[in-house]
XYZ file of N, CA and C in Angstrom:
258
model
N 5.996 -5.191 24.270
C 6.352 -4.507 22.897
C 7.246 -5.539 22.077
N 7.970 -6.296 22.528
C 8.904 -7.245 21.653
C 7.940 -8.240 20.881
N 6.811 -8.602 21.398
C 5.832 -9.689 20.790
C 5.186 -8.789 19.582
N 4.933 -7.764 19.423
C 4.567 -6.674 18.407
C 5.471 -6.670 17.314
N 6.874 -6.755 17.723
C 7.946 -6.560 16.704
C 8.098 -8.019 15.820
N 7.718 -9.043 16.371
C 7.549 -10.259 15.637
C 6.174 -10.596 14.814
N 5.563 -9.395 14.791
C 4.218 -9.266 13.700
C 4.775 -9.567 12.328
N 4.094 -10.378 11.594
C 4.647 -10.663 10.379
C 4.461 -9.453 9.533
N 3.722 -8.522 9.614
C 3.587 -7.118 8.753
C 4.694 -6.746 8.705
N 5.726 -6.644 9.682
C 6.901 -5.872 9.743
C 7.971 -6.804 9.223
N 7.798 -7.926 8.779
C 8.750 -8.891 8.228
C 8.676 -8.951 6.881
N 7.696 -8.668 6.237
C 7.472 -8.921 4.832
C 6.836 -7.816 4.159
N 7.614 -7.278 2.888
C 7.043 -6.026 2.208
C 5.722 -6.428 1.557
N 5.375 -7.672 1.142
C 4.390 -7.811 0.517
C 3.053 -7.773 1.612
N 3.280 -8.414 2.734
C 2.282 -8.119 3.929
C 2.125 -6.816 4.401
N 3.116 -6.028 4.195
C 2.954 -4.623 4.823
C 2.195 -3.867 3.598
N 2.371 -4.224 2.554
C 1.554 -3.494 1.400
C -0.068 -3.905 1.655
N -0.297 -5.402 1.862
C -1.733 -5.802 1.910
C -2.032 -5.080 3.313
N -1.427 -4.983 4.234
C -1.916 -4.175 5.336
C -2.312 -2.991 5.000
N -1.565 -2.073 4.346
C -1.874 -0.853 4.106
C -3.073 -0.577 2.930
N -3.081 -1.523 2.143
C -4.277 -1.474 1.348
C -5.516 -1.824 2.105
N -5.538 -2.585 3.264
C -6.701 -2.796 3.943
C -7.018 -1.500 4.808
N -6.042 -0.859 5.144
C -6.329 0.385 5.910
C -6.924 1.410 4.913
N -6.311 1.837 3.977
C -6.437 2.938 3.016
C -7.574 2.775 2.131
N -7.809 1.269 1.669
C -8.764 0.939 0.668
C -9.823 -0.016 1.265
N -10.594 0.136 2.377
C -11.370 -0.918 2.921
C -12.357 -1.335 1.988
N -12.863 -0.562 0.806
C -13.752 -1.035 -0.078
C -13.372 -1.326 -1.264
N -12.090 -1.469 -1.377
C -11.295 -1.743 -2.726
C -10.513 -0.496 -3.206
N -9.764 -0.661 -4.330
C -8.942 0.359 -4.791
C -9.667 1.370 -5.116
N -9.023 2.616 -4.782
C -9.462 3.949 -5.168
C -8.270 4.612 -5.952
N -8.639 5.059 -7.266
C -7.729 5.814 -8.149
C -7.448 7.122 -7.414
N -6.072 7.471 -6.952
C -5.766 8.642 -6.560
C -5.463 9.729 -7.468
N -5.861 9.452 -8.944
C -5.810 10.602 -9.917
C -6.941 11.013 -10.238
N -8.108 10.126 -10.314
C -9.559 10.644 -10.742
C -10.451 10.438 -9.620
N -10.011 9.566 -8.574
C -11.192 9.268 -7.367
C -12.241 8.200 -7.784
N -11.780 7.498 -8.708
C -12.856 6.527 -9.156
C -12.838 5.420 -8.281
N -13.911 4.773 -7.680
C -13.913 3.856 -6.688
C -13.808 2.570 -6.994
N -14.697 2.090 -8.122
C -14.814 0.785 -8.504
C -14.302 0.476 -9.962
N -13.458 1.201 -10.494
C -13.152 1.013 -11.970
C -11.801 0.871 -11.970
N -11.196 -0.149 -11.536
C -9.882 -0.517 -11.604
C -9.556 -1.844 -11.783
N -8.468 -2.180 -12.762
C -8.145 -3.717 -13.131
C -6.804 -3.886 -12.342
N -6.397 -4.860 -11.994
C -5.063 -5.291 -11.587
C -4.199 -5.484 -12.760
N -3.073 -5.209 -12.569
C -2.113 -5.193 -13.772
C -1.313 -6.552 -13.386
N -1.300 -7.326 -14.413
C -0.930 -8.645 -14.288
C 0.517 -8.928 -13.828
N 1.172 -7.917 -14.747
C 2.852 -7.969 -14.746
C 3.221 -7.293 -13.660
N 2.604 -6.423 -12.867
C 3.121 -5.873 -11.641
C 2.208 -5.961 -10.498
N 3.138 -6.695 -9.614
C 2.239 -7.090 -8.205
C 1.779 -5.845 -7.611
N 0.653 -5.857 -7.088
C -0.018 -4.708 -6.410
C -0.225 -3.367 -7.116
N -0.279 -3.181 -8.321
C -0.594 -2.142 -9.107
C -1.864 -2.273 -9.863
N -2.425 -1.200 -10.190
C -3.731 -1.279 -10.759
C -3.860 -0.247 -11.973
N -4.900 -0.267 -13.008
C -5.049 0.379 -13.903
C -6.594 1.005 -13.830
N -6.690 2.351 -13.503
C -7.817 3.014 -13.616
C -8.606 2.722 -15.040
N -9.958 2.219 -14.972
C -10.693 2.237 -16.208
C -11.119 3.471 -16.591
N -11.153 4.491 -15.690
C -11.872 5.907 -15.933
C -10.891 6.616 -16.826
N -9.702 6.910 -16.169
C -8.654 7.650 -16.623
C -7.577 7.076 -17.191
N -7.571 5.744 -17.182
C -6.482 4.826 -17.755
C -4.999 5.131 -16.988
N -4.960 5.595 -16.022
C -3.434 5.865 -15.314
C -3.323 4.581 -14.252
N -2.175 4.360 -14.245
C -1.744 3.234 -13.180
C -1.454 3.894 -11.767
N -1.695 2.900 -10.930
C -1.415 3.331 -9.558
C -1.280 2.192 -8.403
N -0.725 2.326 -7.352
C -0.617 1.537 -6.363
C -1.121 2.176 -5.004
N -1.067 1.497 -3.921
C -1.488 2.052 -2.666
C -0.551 3.236 -2.174
N 0.782 3.142 -2.780
C 1.731 4.047 -2.095
C 1.679 5.524 -3.009
N 0.973 5.557 -4.124
C 0.918 6.517 -5.054
C 0.140 7.666 -4.188
N 0.960 8.811 -4.135
C 0.281 10.007 -3.361
C 0.551 9.963 -1.873
N 1.632 9.096 -1.249
C 1.772 9.190 -0.081
C 3.398 9.423 0.102
N 3.679 9.382 1.334
C 5.272 9.694 1.523
C 6.127 8.474 1.312
N 5.449 7.192 0.806
C 6.042 6.024 0.472
C 6.199 5.974 -1.022
N 5.676 6.862 -1.799
C 5.680 6.666 -3.265
C 7.080 6.405 -3.708
N 7.993 7.331 -3.634
C 9.143 7.046 -4.612
C 10.233 6.659 -3.250
N 10.089 6.051 -2.221
C 11.050 5.592 -1.355
C 11.827 4.433 -1.706
N 13.005 4.418 -1.245
C 13.863 3.160 -1.658
C 13.914 2.272 -0.396
N 13.403 2.814 0.704
C 13.328 2.020 1.853
C 11.719 0.907 1.766
N 12.071 -0.187 2.262
C 10.900 -1.148 1.883
C 9.959 -0.759 2.935
N 8.524 -0.841 2.436
C 7.271 -0.489 2.940
C 7.380 -1.068 4.447
N 7.693 -2.505 4.641
C 7.852 -3.073 5.819
C 8.524 -2.357 7.142
N 9.639 -1.672 6.542
C 10.648 -1.040 7.418
C 10.074 0.321 7.843
N 9.202 0.984 6.961
C 8.526 2.300 7.154
C 7.519 2.055 8.157
N 6.726 0.921 8.002
C 5.702 0.694 9.112
C 6.197 0.323 10.436
N 7.341 -0.506 10.520
C 8.028 -0.736 11.707
C 8.409 0.712 12.239
N 8.955 1.261 11.680
C 9.455 2.666 12.039
C 8.280 3.380 12.723
N 7.243 3.642 12.201
C 6.156 4.353 12.535
C 5.571 3.708 13.746
N 5.682 2.266 13.971
C 5.200 1.713 15.238
C 6.034 2.033 16.525
N 7.381 1.872 16.061
C 8.130 2.182 16.975
C 8.361 3.673 17.658
N 7.879 4.503 16.688
C 7.757 5.955 16.993
C 6.577 6.040 17.960
N 5.395 5.465 17.474
C 4.192 5.613 18.311
C 4.080 4.609 19.624
N 4.833 3.621 19.718
C 4.871 2.950 20.976
C 5.294 3.511 22.109
């Protein structure tokens, strides 16, 4: 179990966000507001944020999840979930 705790997903918030995006959006970003599949543009000034070309709303992978307005970094959430499940 200690080897899993050294996983880079748990050490960097950016890698945790990439991991969550790969799990929730295997075919690319999906707008949580209108459900558009391939109609989103990355926002250049906000890392990991997209703008839907259909409804024009901004979103990230955490919108609509329990992580949305959390002040706790995403990598700590994922580490806690791993420890609970292990």
